[in-house]
Coordinates of C-alpha atoms in Angstrom, one line a residue:
X1209 CA 0.0 0.0 0.0
X1210 CA 1.4 3.5 -0.8
X1211 CA 0.8 6.6 1.2
X1212 CA -1.9 8.8 -0.3
X1213 CA -2.2 12.6 0.1
X1214 CA -4.2 14.9 -2.1
X1215 CA -3.0 18.5 -2.7
X1216 CA -5.8 20.8 -1.5
X1217 CA -7.8 17.6 -0.8
X1218 CA -8.3 17.3 -4.6
X1219 CA -6.1 14.8 -6.5
X1220 CA -5.9 14.8 -10.2
X1221 CA -6.9 11.2 -11.2
X1222 CA -4.2 9.2 -13.0
X1223 CA -6.8 7.6 -15.2
X1224 CA -4.7 6.7 -18.2
X1225 CA -2.4 3.7 -18.0
X1226 CA 0.4 5.7 -19.7
X1227 CA 1.0 9.2 -18.4
X1228 CA 1.0 12.2 -20.7
X1229 CA 3.7 14.8 -19.6
X1230 CA 2.4 17.7 -21.7
X1231 CA -0.3 20.0 -20.2
X1232 CA -3.8 19.7 -21.6
X1233 CA -4.8 22.5 -24.0
X1234 CA -7.3 24.1 -21.5
X1235 CA -4.6 24.5 -18.8
X1236 CA -2.0 25.8 -21.3
X1237 CA -4.6 28.4 -22.6
X1238 CA -5.3 29.4 -19.0
X1239 CA -1.6 30.0 -18.4
X1240 CA -1.2 32.1 -21.6
X1241 CA -4.3 34.3 -21.0
X1242 CA -3.5 35.1 -17.3
X1243 CA -3.0 38.9 -17.2
X1244 CA -2.3 39.4 -13.4
X1245 CA -0.6 37.6 -10.6
X1246 CA -3.8 36.1 -9.0
X1247 CA -4.9 34.7 -12.4
X1248 CA -1.4 33.3 -13.0
X1249 CA -1.4 31.7 -9.5
X1250 CA -4.8 30.0 -10.2
X1251 CA -3.5 28.8 -13.6
X1252 CA -0.3 27.4 -12.1
X1253 CA -2.3 25.6 -9.4
X1254 CA -4.3 23.9 -12.2
X1255 CA -1.0 22.7 -13.6
X1256 CA 0.0 21.5 -10.2
X1257 CA -3.2 19.4 -9.8
X1258 CA -2.6 17.9 -13.2
X1259 CA 1.0 16.8 -12.5
X1260 CA 0.4 15.4 -8.9
X1261 CA 1.8 11.8 -8.9
X1262 CA 2.3 12.0 -12.6
X1263 CA 5.6 13.9 -13.2
X1264 CA 7.4 15.3 -10.2
X1265 CA 9.8 17.5 -12.2
X1266 CA 6.9 19.3 -13.8
X1267 CA 5.1 19.4 -10.5
X1268 CA 8.1 21.0 -8.8
X1269 CA 8.3 23.6 -11.6
X1270 CA 4.7 24.8 -11.2
X1271 CA 4.9 24.7 -7.4
X1272 CA 7.9 27.1 -7.5
X1273 CA 5.9 29.3 -9.8
X1274 CA 3.1 29.4 -7.2
X1275 CA 5.6 30.1 -4.4
X1276 CA 7.1 33.1 -6.3
X1277 CA 3.7 34.6 -7.0
X1278 CA 2.5 34.2 -3.4
X1279 CA 5.6 35.7 -1.9
X1280 CA 5.6 38.6 -4.4
X1281 CA 2.0 39.5 -3.4
X1282 CA 2.3 38.9 0.4
X1283 CA -0.1 36.0 0.4
X1284 CA 1.4 34.1 3.4
X1285 CA -1.1 31.3 3.5
X1286 CA -0.6 30.5 -0.2
X1287 CA 3.1 30.7 0.3
X1288 CA 2.8 28.1 3.2
X1289 CA 0.7 25.8 1.0
X1290 CA 3.3 26.0 -1.8
X1291 CA 6.2 25.3 0.7
X1292 CA 4.4 22.3 2.1
X1293 CA 3.6 20.9 -1.4
X1294 CA 7.2 21.4 -2.4
X1295 CA 8.3 19.5 0.7
X1296 CA 5.9 16.6 -0.3
X1297 CA 7.4 16.7 -3.8
X1298 CA 11.0 16.4 -2.4
X1299 CA 9.8 13.6 -0.1
X1300 CA 8.6 11.6 -3.2
X1301 CA 12.0 12.3 -4.9
X1302 CA 13.9 11.0 -1.8
X1303 CA 15.5 14.4 -1.0
X1304 CA 14.5 14.4 2.6
X1305 CA 16.7 17.3 3.9
X1306 CA 15.2 19.7 1.3
X1307 CA 11.7 18.4 2.2
X1308 CA 12.3 19.1 5.9
X1309 CA 13.5 22.7 5.2
X1310 CA 10.3 23.5 3.3
X1311 CA 8.1 21.9 5.9
X1312 CA 9.6 23.9 8.7
X1313 CA 8.8 27.2 6.8
X1314 CA 5.3 26.0 6.0
X1315 CA 4.6 25.2 9.7
X1316 CA 5.8 28.6 10.8
X1317 CA 3.3 30.2 8.4
X1318 CA 0.3 27.9 9.1
X1319 CA 0.6 28.1 12.9
X1320 CA 0.6 32.0 13.0
X1321 CA -3.0 33.4 13.3
X1322 CA -1.7 36.8 12.0
X1323 CA -1.5 35.2 8.6
X1324 CA -5.3 34.9 8.4
X1325 CA -5.7 38.2 6.7
X1326 CA -5.5 37.2 3.0
X1327 CA -6.8 38.5 -0.3
X1328 CA -6.7 35.3 -2.4
X1329 CA -9.5 33.5 -0.6
X1330 CA -12.2 31.4 -2.3
X1331 CA -15.7 32.9 -2.0
X1332 CA -17.3 32.2 1.4
X1333 CA -14.1 31.0 3.1
X1334 CA -12.7 32.7 6.1
X1335 CA -9.0 33.3 6.7
X1336 CA -9.1 31.2 9.9
X1337 CA -10.7 28.2 8.1
X1338 CA -8.1 28.5 5.3
X1339 CA -5.2 28.7 7.8
X1340 CA -6.3 25.7 9.8
X1341 CA -7.0 23.7 6.6
X1342 CA -3.4 24.3 5.5
X1343 CA -2.2 23.4 8.9
X1344 CA -4.0 20.0 8.7
X1345 CA -2.6 19.7 5.2
X1346 CA 1.0 20.4 6.3
X1347 CA 0.7 17.9 9.2
X1348 CA -0.4 15.2 6.8
X1349 CA 2.4 15.8 4.3
X1350 CA 5.0 16.1 7.1
X1351 CA 3.8 12.7 8.5
X1352 CA 4.6 11.1 5.1
X1353 CA 8.2 12.5 5.4
X1354 CA 8.5 11.1 8.9
X1355 CA 7.3 7.7 7.7
X1356 CA 9.8 7.7 4.9
X1357 CA 12.7 8.2 7.3
X1358 CA 11.2 5.5 9.6
X1359 CA 10.2 7.8 12.4
X1360 CA 6.8 6.1 12.7
X1361 CA 6.1 7.6 16.1
X1362 CA 6.2 11.2 14.7
X1363 CA 4.3 10.0 11.6
X1364 CA 1.4 8.7 13.7
X1365 CA 1.4 11.9 15.8
X1366 CA 1.2 14.2 12.8
X1367 CA -1.5 12.0 11.1
X1368 CA -3.4 12.4 14.3
X1369 CA -3.0 16.2 14.3
X1370 CA -4.2 16.3 10.6
X1371 CA -7.2 14.2 11.6
X1372 CA -8.0 16.4 14.6
X1373 CA -8.0 19.6 12.6
X1374 CA -10.0 18.0 9.8
X1375 CA -12.7 16.9 12.3
X1376 CA -12.8 20.5 13.7
X1377 CA -13.2 21.9 10.2
X1378 CA -15.7 19.1 9.2
X1379 CA -13.6 18.0 6.2
X1380 CA -14.4 14.2 5.8
X1381 CA -11.7 13.6 3.2
X1382 CA -8.9 14.6 5.6
X1383 CA -10.4 12.2 8.2
X1384 CA -10.6 9.3 5.7
X1385 CA -7.0 9.7 4.6
X1386 CA -5.7 10.1 8.2
X1387 CA -7.5 7.0 9.3
X1388 CA -6.2 5.1 6.3
X1389 CA -2.6 6.0 6.9
X1390 CA -2.9 5.4 10.7
X1391 CA -4.2 1.9 9.9
X1392 CA -1.2 1.3 7.6
X1393 CA 1.5 2.4 10.1
X1394 CA -0.1 0.7 13.1
X1395 CA 0.2 -2.5 11.1
X1396 CA 3.9 -1.8 10.4
X1397 CA 4.3 -1.4 14.2
X1398 CA 2.7 -4.8 14.7
X1399 CA -0.4 -3.4 16.3
X1400 CA -3.1 -5.2 14.3
X1401 CA -6.0 -4.3 16.6
X1402 CA -5.3 -0.6 16.4
X1403 CA -4.6 -0.9 12.6
X1404 CA -8.0 -2.6 12.0
X1405 CA -9.8 0.0 14.1
X1406 CA -8.6 2.9 11.9
X1407 CA -8.8 1.0 8.7
X1408 CA -12.5 0.1 9.3
X1409 CA -13.2 3.8 10.3
X1410 CA -11.7 4.9 7.0
X1411 CA -13.6 2.4 4.9
X1412 CA -16.9 3.1 6.6
X1413 CA -16.6 6.9 6.1
X1414 CA -15.3 6.5 2.5
X1415 CA -18.4 4.4 1.6
X1416 CA -20.8 7.1 3.0
X1417 CA -19.3 10.1 1.3
X1418 CA -20.0 10.4 -2.5
X1419 CA -16.9 10.7 -4.6
X1420 CA -14.6 9.5 -1.9
X1421 CA -14.1 5.9 -3.2
X1422 CA -10.8 6.6 -5.0
X1423 CA -8.7 4.9 -2.4
X1424 CA -11.2 2.3 -1.2
X1425 CA -9.0 -0.4 -2.8
X1426 CA -6.0 0.7 -0.7
X1427 CA -8.0 0.6 2.5
X1428 CA -9.4 -2.9 1.7
X1429 CA -5.8 -4.1 0.9
X1430 CA -4.6 -3.0 4.3
X1431 CA -7.6 -4.8 6.0
X1432 CA -6.7 -7.9 4.0
X1433 CA -3.1 -7.7 5.3
X1434 CA -4.4 -7.3 8.9
X1435 CA -6.6 -10.3 8.5
X1436 CA -3.6 -12.3 7.1
X1437 CA -1.5 -11.3 10.1
X1438 CA -4.3 -12.4 12.4
X1439 CA -4.2 -15.8 10.7
X1440 CA -7.5 -15.6 8.8
X1441 CA -6.2 -16.6 5.3
X1442 CA -9.7 -17.2 3.8
X1443 CA -10.9 -13.7 4.7
X1444 CA -7.6 -12.1 3.5
X1445 CA -8.0 -13.8 0.1
X1446 CA -11.6 -12.6 -0.2
X1447 CA -10.5 -9.0 0.7
X1448 CA -7.6 -9.1 -1.8
X1449 CA -10.0 -9.9 -4.6
X1450 CA -12.4 -7.2 -3.3
X1451 CA -9.4 -4.7 -3.4
X1452 CA -8.7 -5.7 -7.0
X1453 CA -12.3 -5.0 -8.0
X1454 CA -12.4 -1.6 -6.2
X1455 CA -9.0 -0.5 -7.7
X1456 CA -10.2 -1.5 -11.2
X1457 CA -13.4 0.6 -10.8
X1458 CA -11.5 3.6 -9.5
X1459 CA -8.6 3.2 -12.0
X1460 CA -6.2 3.1 -9.1
X1461 CA -3.5 1.1 -11.0
X1462 CA -0.8 1.7 -8.4
X1463 CA -2.9 -0.2 -5.7
X1464 CA -3.8 -2.8 -8.3
X1465 CA -0.1 -3.6 -8.7
X1466 CA 0.3 -3.8 -4.9
X1467 CA -2.7 -6.2 -4.6
X1468 CA -1.5 -8.5 -7.4
X1469 CA 1.9 -8.7 -5.6
X1470 CA 0.2 -9.5 -2.3
X1471 CA -1.9 -12.3 -3.9
X1472 CA 1.3 -13.7 -5.5
X1473 CA 2.9 -14.0 -2.1
X1474 CA -0.2 -15.5 -0.6
X1475 CA -0.3 -18.3 -3.2
X1476 CA 3.4 -18.9 -2.8
X1477 CA 2.8 -19.6 0.8
X1478 CA 0.1 -22.0 -0.2
X1479 CA 2.5 -23.7 -2.6
X1480 CA 0.1 -22.8 -5.5
X1481 CA 2.9 -22.2 -8.0
X1482 CA 0.7 -21.5 -11.1
X1483 CA -1.4 -18.9 -9.3
X1484 CA 1.6 -17.4 -7.7
X1485 CA 3.3 -16.9 -11.0
X1486 CA 0.2 -15.6 -12.8
X1487 CA -0.4 -12.9 -10.2
X1488 CA 3.3 -11.9 -10.2
X1489 CA 3.2 -11.5 -14.0
X1490 CA 0.0 -9.4 -13.7
X1491 CA 1.8 -7.0 -11.4
X1492 CA 4.7 -6.7 -13.8
X1493 CA 2.3 -6.1 -16.8
X1494 CA 0.6 -3.2 -15.0
X1495 CA 3.9 -1.7 -13.8
X1496 CA 5.3 -1.7 -17.4
X1497 CA 2.1 -0.2 -18.7
X1498 CA 2.3 2.7 -16.2
X1499 CA 5.9 3.4 -16.9
X1500 CA 8.3 5.7 -15.1
X1501 CA 5.5 7.6 -13.2
X1502 CA 5.3 4.7 -10.8
X1503 CA 9.1 4.3 -10.2
X1504 CA 9.1 6.3 -7.0
X1505 CA 5.9 4.7 -5.6
X1506 CA 6.0 1.0 -6.4
X1507 CA 8.5 -1.4 -4.9
X1508 CA 9.9 -2.6 -8.3
X1509 CA 12.4 -4.8 -6.6
X1510 CA 9.6 -6.6 -4.8
X1511 CA 7.8 -7.3 -8.1
X1512 CA 11.0 -8.8 -9.5
X1513 CA 11.5 -10.8 -6.4
X1514 CA 8.0 -12.3 -6.5
X1515 CA 8.7 -13.3 -10.1
X1516 CA 12.0 -14.9 -9.2
X1517 CA 10.4 -16.8 -6.3
X1518 CA 7.4 -18.0 -8.4
X1519 CA 9.7 -19.2 -11.3
X1520 CA 11.9 -20.9 -8.7
X1521 CA 8.7 -22.6 -7.3
X1522 CA 7.8 -23.7 -10.9
X1523 CA 11.3 -25.2 -11.3
X1524 CA 12.2 -22.7 -14.1
X1525 CA 15.8 -21.8 -13.1
X1526 CA 16.6 -19.6 -16.2
X1527 CA 13.6 -17.3 -15.6
X1528 CA 14.2 -17.4 -11.9
X1529 CA 17.9 -16.3 -12.4
X1530 CA 16.8 -13.5 -14.7
X1531 CA 14.4 -11.9 -12.3
X1532 CA 16.7 -12.5 -9.3
X1533 CA 19.4 -10.4 -11.0
X1534 CA 16.8 -7.7 -11.9
X1535 CA 15.6 -7.7 -8.2
X1536 CA 19.2 -7.3 -7.1
X1537 CA 20.0 -4.4 -9.4
X1538 CA 16.8 -2.4 -8.5
X1539 CA 17.3 -3.2 -4.8
X1540 CA 20.8 -1.8 -5.0
X1541 CA 19.7 1.3 -6.7
X1542 CA 16.9 1.9 -4.1
X1543 CA 19.3 1.2 -1.3
X1544 CA 21.9 3.7 -2.6
X1545 CA 19.3 6.4 -3.0
X1546 CA 17.8 5.8 0.4
X1547 CA 21.2 5.9 2.1
X1548 CA 22.2 9.2 0.4
X1549 CA 18.8 10.8 1.4
X1550 CA 18.9 9.6 5.0
X1551 CA 22.5 10.8 5.3
X1552 CA 21.6 14.4 4.2
X1553 CA 18.4 14.3 6.4
X1554 CA 19.9 13.0 9.6
X1555 CA 23.5 14.4 9.4
X1556 CA 24.7 11.0 10.3
X1557 CA 27.2 10.5 13.1
X1558 CA 30.4 8.5 12.8
X1559 CA 28.7 5.4 14.1
X1560 CA 26.0 5.7 11.5
X1561 CA 28.6 6.2 8.7
X1562 CA 30.3 3.0 9.8
X1563 CA 26.9 1.3 9.6
X1564 CA 26.4 2.5 6.1
X1565 CA 29.9 1.2 5.2
X1566 CA 28.9 -2.2 6.5
X1567 CA 25.7 -2.1 4.5
X1568 CA 27.8 -1.3 1.4
X1569 CA 30.0 -4.3 2.1
X1570 CA 27.0 -6.5 2.5
X1571 CA 25.6 -5.2 -0.8
X1572 CA 28.8 -6.3 -2.6
X1573 CA 28.6 -9.8 -1.0
X1574 CA 24.9 -10.0 -1.8
X1575 CA 25.5 -9.5 -5.5
X1576 CA 27.4 -12.8 -5.6
X1577 CA 25.0 -14.6 -3.3
X1578 CA 21.4 -14.1 -4.4
X1579 CA 20.1 -16.9 -2.3
X1580 CA 21.3 -15.1 0.9
X1581 CA 19.4 -11.9 0.1
X1582 CA 16.9 -12.3 3.0
X1583 CA 19.7 -12.9 5.5
X1584 CA 21.6 -9.8 4.7
X1585 CA 18.5 -7.7 4.5
X1586 CA 17.6 -8.8 8.0
X1587 CA 21.1 -8.0 9.2
X1588 CA 20.9 -4.5 7.8
X1589 CA 17.5 -3.9 9.5
X1590 CA 19.0 -5.2 12.8
X1591 CA 22.0 -2.8 12.5
X1592 CA 19.6 0.1 11.7
X1593 CA 17.6 -0.6 14.8
X1594 CA 20.7 -0.9 16.9
X1595 CA 22.0 2.5 15.7
X1596 CA 18.6 4.1 16.3
X1597 CA 18.5 2.7 19.8
X1598 CA 22.1 3.9 20.3
X1599 CA 21.2 7.4 19.2
X1600 CA 18.0 7.5 21.3
X1601 CA 20.1 6.4 24.3
X1602 CA 22.6 9.2 23.7
X1603 CA 19.8 11.7 23.3
X1604 CA 18.2 10.6 26.5
X1605 CA 21.5 10.9 28.4
X1606 CA 21.9 14.5 27.0
X1607 CA 18.3 15.3 27.9
X1608 CA 18.8 14.0 31.4
X1609 CA 21.9 16.2 32.0
X1610 CA 20.0 19.2 30.7
X1611 CA 17.0 18.4 33.0
X1612 CA 19.3 17.9 36.0
X1613 CA 21.0 21.3 35.4
X1614 CA 17.5 22.9 35.0
X1615 CA 16.3 21.3 38.2
X1616 CA 19.4 22.6 40.1
X1617 CA 18.8 26.1 38.7
X1618 CA 15.2 25.9 39.7
X1619 CA 16.1 24.8 43.3
X1620 CA 18.5 27.7 43.6
X1621 CA 16.0 30.2 42.3
X1622 CA 13.3 28.8 44.6
X1623 CA 15.7 29.2 47.6
X1624 CA 16.3 32.8 46.6
X1625 CA 12.6 33.5 46.2
X1626 CA 11.8 32.0 49.6
X1627 CA 14.5 34.0 51.3
X1628 CA 13.3 37.2 49.6
X1629 CA 9.7 36.5 50.6
X1630 CA 10.8 35.9 54.2
X1631 CA 12.7 39.2 54.3
X1632 CA 9.7 41.1 52.8
X1633 CA 7.3 39.5 55.2
X1634 CA 9.7 40.3 58.1
X1635 CA 9.9 43.9 57.0
X1636 CA 6.1 44.3 56.8
X1637 CA 5.6 42.6 60.2
X1638 CA 8.4 44.7 61.8
X1639 CA 6.8 47.9 60.5
X1640 CA 3.4 46.9 61.9
X1641 CA 4.9 46.0 65.3
X1642 CA 6.9 49.3 65.4
X1643 CA 3.7 51.3 64.8
X1644 CA 1.9 49.3 67.5
X1645 CA 4.7 49.9 70.1
X1646 CA 5.1 53.5 69.1
X1647 CA 1.6 54.4 70.2
X1648 CA 1.8 53.4 73.9
X1649 CA 5.4 54.7 74.1
X1650 CA 4.1 58.1 72.9
X1651 CA 1.6 58.0 75.8
X1652 CA 4.4 57.0 78.3
X1653 CA 6.7 59.8 77.1
X1654 CA 4.0 62.5 77.1
X1655 CA 2.6 61.6 80.6
X1656 CA 6.2 61.4 82.0
X1657 CA 7.0 64.9 80.8
X1658 CA 3.7 66.2 82.1
X1659 CA 4.3 64.5 85.5
X1660 CA 7.7 66.2 85.8
X1661 CA 6.0 69.6 85.2
X1662 CA 3.3 68.8 87.8
X1663 CA 5.9 67.8 90.4
X1664 CA 7.7 71.2 89.9
X1665 CA 4.3 73.0 90.3
X1666 CA 3.5 70.9 93.5
X1667 CA 6.9 71.8 95.1
X1668 CA 6.2 75.5 94.4
X1669 CA 2.8 75.2 96.0
X1670 CA 4.3 73.4 99.1
X1671 CA 6.8 76.2 99.4
X1672 CA 4.0 78.7 99.4
X1673 CA 2.2 76.6 102.0
X1674 CA -0.9 75.9 99.8
X1675 CA -1.4 72.3 100.9
X1676 CA -4.8 71.8 99.2
X1677 CA -3.6 72.8 95.8
X1678 CA -0.5 70.7 96.3
X1679 CA -2.6 67.7 97.1
X1680 CA -4.7 68.3 93.9
X1681 CA -1.6 68.4 91.8
X1682 CA -0.5 65.2 93.6
X1683 CA -3.7 63.5 92.5
X1684 CA -3.0 64.5 88.9
X1685 CA 0.5 63.0 89.1
X1686 CA -1.0 59.8 90.5
X1687 CA -3.5 59.6 87.5
X1688 CA -0.6 60.2 85.1
X1689 CA 1.4 57.4 86.7
X1690 CA -1.6 55.0 86.3
X1691 CA -1.8 55.9 82.6
X1692 CA 2.0 55.4 82.2
X1693 CA 1.6 51.9 83.8
X1694 CA -1.4 51.1 81.6
X1695 CA 0.4 52.0 78.4
X1696 CA 3.6 50.3 79.6
X1697 CA 1.6 47.1 79.9
X1698 CA 0.3 47.6 76.4
X1699 CA 3.8 47.8 75.0
X1700 CA 4.8 44.7 77.1
X1701 CA 1.8 42.8 75.6
X1702 CA 2.9 43.8 72.1
X1703 CA 6.5 42.6 72.7
X1704 CA 5.3 39.3 74.1
X1705 CA 3.0 38.8 71.1
X1706 CA 6.0 39.6 68.8
X1707 CA 8.1 37.0 70.6
X1708 CA 5.4 34.5 70.4
X1709 CA 5.1 34.9 66.6
X1710 CA 8.9 35.0 66.1
X1711 CA 9.2 31.5 67.6
X1712 CA 9.6 28.7 65.1
X1713 CA 6.2 27.1 64.2
X1714 CA 5.7 23.8 65.8
X1715 CA 3.6 22.5 62.9
X1716 CA 1.0 21.4 65.4
X1717 CA -2.5 22.7 65.7
X1718 CA -3.6 24.5 68.9
X1719 CA -6.8 26.1 70.1
X1720 CA -6.8 29.6 68.8
X1721 CA -9.3 32.5 69.0
X1722 CA -9.7 33.1 65.3
X1723 CA -11.4 36.4 65.7
X1724 CA -8.6 37.8 67.8
X1725 CA -6.0 36.4 65.4
X1726 CA -7.8 38.0 62.4
X1727 CA -8.1 41.3 64.2
X1728 CA -4.4 41.3 65.4
X1729 CA -2.9 40.7 62.0
X1730 CA -5.4 43.3 60.5
X1731 CA -4.0 46.0 62.7
X1732 CA -0.4 44.9 62.1
X1733 CA -0.9 45.0 58.3
X1734 CA -2.6 48.4 58.4
X1735 CA 0.1 50.1 60.5
X1736 CA 2.8 48.4 58.4
X1737 CA 1.2 49.7 55.2
X1738 CA 0.8 53.2 56.7
X1739 CA 4.5 53.2 57.5
X1740 CA 5.4 52.8 53.9
X1741 CA 3.0 55.6 52.7
X1742 CA 4.9 58.7 51.4
X1743 CA 4.1 62.0 53.2
X1744 CA 5.0 64.9 51.0
X1745 CA 3.2 67.8 49.4
X1746 CA 1.9 65.8 46.4
X1747 CA 0.4 62.9 48.4
X1748 CA -1.8 62.7 51.4
X1749 CA -1.2 60.2 54.2
X1750 CA -2.9 56.9 53.5
X1751 CA -5.9 56.1 55.6
X1752 CA -8.6 53.4 55.1
X1753 CA -11.9 52.6 56.8
X1754 CA -11.6 49.3 58.5
X1755 CA -14.7 47.4 59.3
X1756 CA -14.9 44.0 61.1
X1757 CA -17.8 41.6 61.4
X1758 CA -16.7 38.8 63.6
X1759 CA -19.1 35.9 64.3
X1760 CA -19.2 35.3 68.1
X1761 CA -19.7 31.6 67.4
X1762 CA -16.4 31.4 65.5
X1763 CA -14.1 31.8 68.5
X1764 CA -11.8 28.8 69.4
X1765 CA -10.7 26.5 66.6
X1766 CA -7.7 24.2 66.2
X1767 CA -5.2 25.7 63.7
X1768 CA -1.5 26.4 63.3
X1769 CA -1.8 30.2 64.1
X1770 CA 1.6 31.2 62.5
X1771 CA 0.6 29.7 59.2
X1772 CA -2.9 31.1 59.1
X1773 CA -1.4 34.5 60.3
X1774 CA 0.9 34.6 57.3
X1775 CA -2.1 33.9 54.9
X1776 CA -4.1 36.6 56.6
X1777 CA -1.2 39.1 56.4
X1778 CA -0.9 38.5 52.7
X1779 CA -4.6 39.0 52.1
X1780 CA -4.7 42.2 54.1
X1781 CA -1.6 43.6 52.3
X1782 CA -3.2 42.9 49.0
X1783 CA -6.4 44.6 50.1
X1784 CA -4.6 47.7 51.3
X1785 CA -2.5 47.8 48.2
X1786 CA -5.7 47.6 46.0
X1787 CA -7.5 50.5 47.7
X1788 CA -4.4 52.6 47.7
X1789 CA -3.9 52.1 44.0
X1790 CA -7.5 53.1 43.3
X1791 CA -7.1 56.2 45.6
X1792 CA -4.1 57.3 43.5
X1793 CA -6.2 56.9 40.4
X1794 CA -9.0 59.0 41.8
X1795 CA -6.6 61.7 42.9
X1796 CA -5.0 61.9 39.4
X1797 CA -8.5 62.0 37.9
X1798 CA -9.4 64.9 40.2
X1799 CA -6.3 66.8 39.2
X1800 CA -6.9 66.3 35.5
X1801 CA -10.5 67.7 35.9
X1802 CA -9.4 70.7 38.2
X1803 CA -11.5 69.5 41.2
X1804 CA -11.6 72.3 43.8
X1805 CA -9.3 71.8 46.8
X1806 CA -9.4 73.2 50.3
X1807 CA -6.1 74.2 52.2
X1808 CA -4.0 72.7 49.4
X1809 CA -5.3 69.1 50.0
X1810 CA -7.2 67.3 47.3
X1811 CA -10.8 66.4 48.1
X1812 CA -11.0 62.6 47.9
X1813 CA -14.4 62.3 49.5
X1814 CA -15.7 60.8 46.3
X1815 CA -13.7 57.6 47.1
X1816 CA -13.0 56.3 50.6
X1817 CA -10.8 53.2 50.9
X1818 CA -12.5 50.5 52.8
X1819 CA -11.4 47.0 53.9
X1820 CA -13.9 44.6 55.5
X1821 CA -13.0 41.5 57.4
X1822 CA -15.6 39.0 58.6
X1823 CA -15.7 35.5 60.1
X1824 CA -18.6 33.1 60.0
X1825 CA -19.2 29.7 61.6
X1826 CA -20.4 27.1 59.0
X1827 CA -21.0 23.6 60.3
X1828 CA -17.5 22.2 61.1
X1829 CA -15.6 25.1 59.5
X1830 CA -15.0 28.8 59.8
X1831 CA -15.1 31.1 56.8
X1832 CA -12.9 34.2 56.8
X1833 CA -13.7 36.8 54.2
X1834 CA -11.6 39.8 53.2
X1835 CA -13.2 42.4 51.0
X1836 CA -12.0 45.7 49.6
X1837 CA -13.4 48.4 47.3
X1838 CA -10.2 48.7 45.2
X1839 CA -9.7 48.0 41.5
X1840 CA -9.9 44.2 41.8
X1841 CA -7.7 41.7 40.0
X1842 CA -7.0 42.5 36.3
X1843 CA -8.6 39.9 33.9
X1844 CA -5.2 39.3 32.2
X1845 CA -3.7 37.7 35.3
X1846 CA -6.8 36.2 36.9
X1847 CA -5.8 32.7 35.6
X1848 CA -2.3 33.1 37.1
X1849 CA -3.0 33.9 40.7
X1850 CA -2.5 30.2 41.8
X1851 CA 0.7 29.9 39.7
X1852 CA 3.8 29.3 41.9
X1853 CA 6.1 32.3 42.2
X1854 CA 3.7 34.5 40.3
X1855 CA 3.5 38.0 41.7

């Protein structure tokens, strides 16, 4: 079975047994009468459709014409189509490195949504549909290249991508061909169940869609091979003959040759020498009738080999020797071309070059020993697999080293981020605590200074002998001392709380007053944020209205207070940041619109920053809610807020 792909999902039928290399008069006339680039492009595409699978030299010429016209007029999508088609053409010619270069350029164009703005679009088609269609098309052609270089894993992946996009665009042809090729390569990978699944899907859909029976014979041929692999020889034979009938009806002569060859092999295994020879000769007759247009598609060496084996089975040594020699010559030619193409494509390493030298030596030995052909072919395949496994192992080792280095870099970056976060959190917490301590210390300092002044006044009154007034001043001093004691205890409580939170977390839960914890960190965050607020002529001191709504039922719960405290601190800081940013926006808006001011301070009464914290008991849980009236989270980062290290 050969790989099938239609350019623009429309393949020019190779209906005649002998190809005509001259253009039909209608297409030649179209090319001569084209008076602008878009008309020339359409005419060149008609020539491309005609030469598909017919003459690759002519096909490549008109594809290059299309490419030049598309590039000259800035039609990126049509340029991508031409590049992908040229890549497919080079694949068929065995020039895999050139094919790859064109496919990479085609993918870059088809994957870019900016290329959807085009002028040369068929009526009723959107730029997006055209781009995705070409992306499916490029995936399909690229899969064929991957199959030719025996990278079946990538071939199956890109056939799957082509199918996925074809399903999205509702293009049944693309689905049929993708399923057909997936069935073929899963059989090569010795997965007959998967191969049968895709082949049956392809056949079922091809029978339902009018005009899509062109490759029905190829699908049936693959199902026959699957049946034979599963051991059902009778069903395989029936399907081979069904494939012959379908290929004759659709004039698919390439598949007809493939099926005759498969039947010849089947009858050789059954020791039916006459039938084996008859089907082998039928394959040769059709191949000679088609001529050189089939040379790059059909395994000519396989046809000669079938004839050699069938004549040997019929005890006709002269004919057997003739076709054995022809099989050898064509096999050598194919092997040489394939070796050269793979060398350019893969940039072979020293080990692979040694492998090719071994293959060359084996080829020389094989010329003198026709009967050992199968043995040396098997040895070559074994060496190829060994080299591929060796290269894969080297690539895995290199990839592991790269991943190990990346992991070490990530760990180092993570450590730095954690340390930076710790220092930032410590700074914010320290600022909040400093503001909390400063408040009672101000009271202590003020009442101490006032008490000193009162003591001086009391001494003066005692010197005057005014005892009642001295006692009144003494009472004032006593009240001041009580206030100093009160605020000193406040500062002491703050310091104790700070020490408690500075202790390393035990990691164990403990009964905690969640309302008190939420309120404490709210005050710390607020004072810490006020401490960072600029106080100059252009900005007012930051103030926010803080409201709390604590549920009395949500009091004592088992938590790790240090961990929950850090979470609350982050939430509060985000809330204060949001309302402050909105306040700045409002102030700038007032300035731009010349809002009247009083005493040089902007009137920001239109917007008052507010932060609301509430708790609520719910069954066996407590819900803590932090709300603010700031700008909110921008839509462009809403999906990233749970992303590690995102800030």
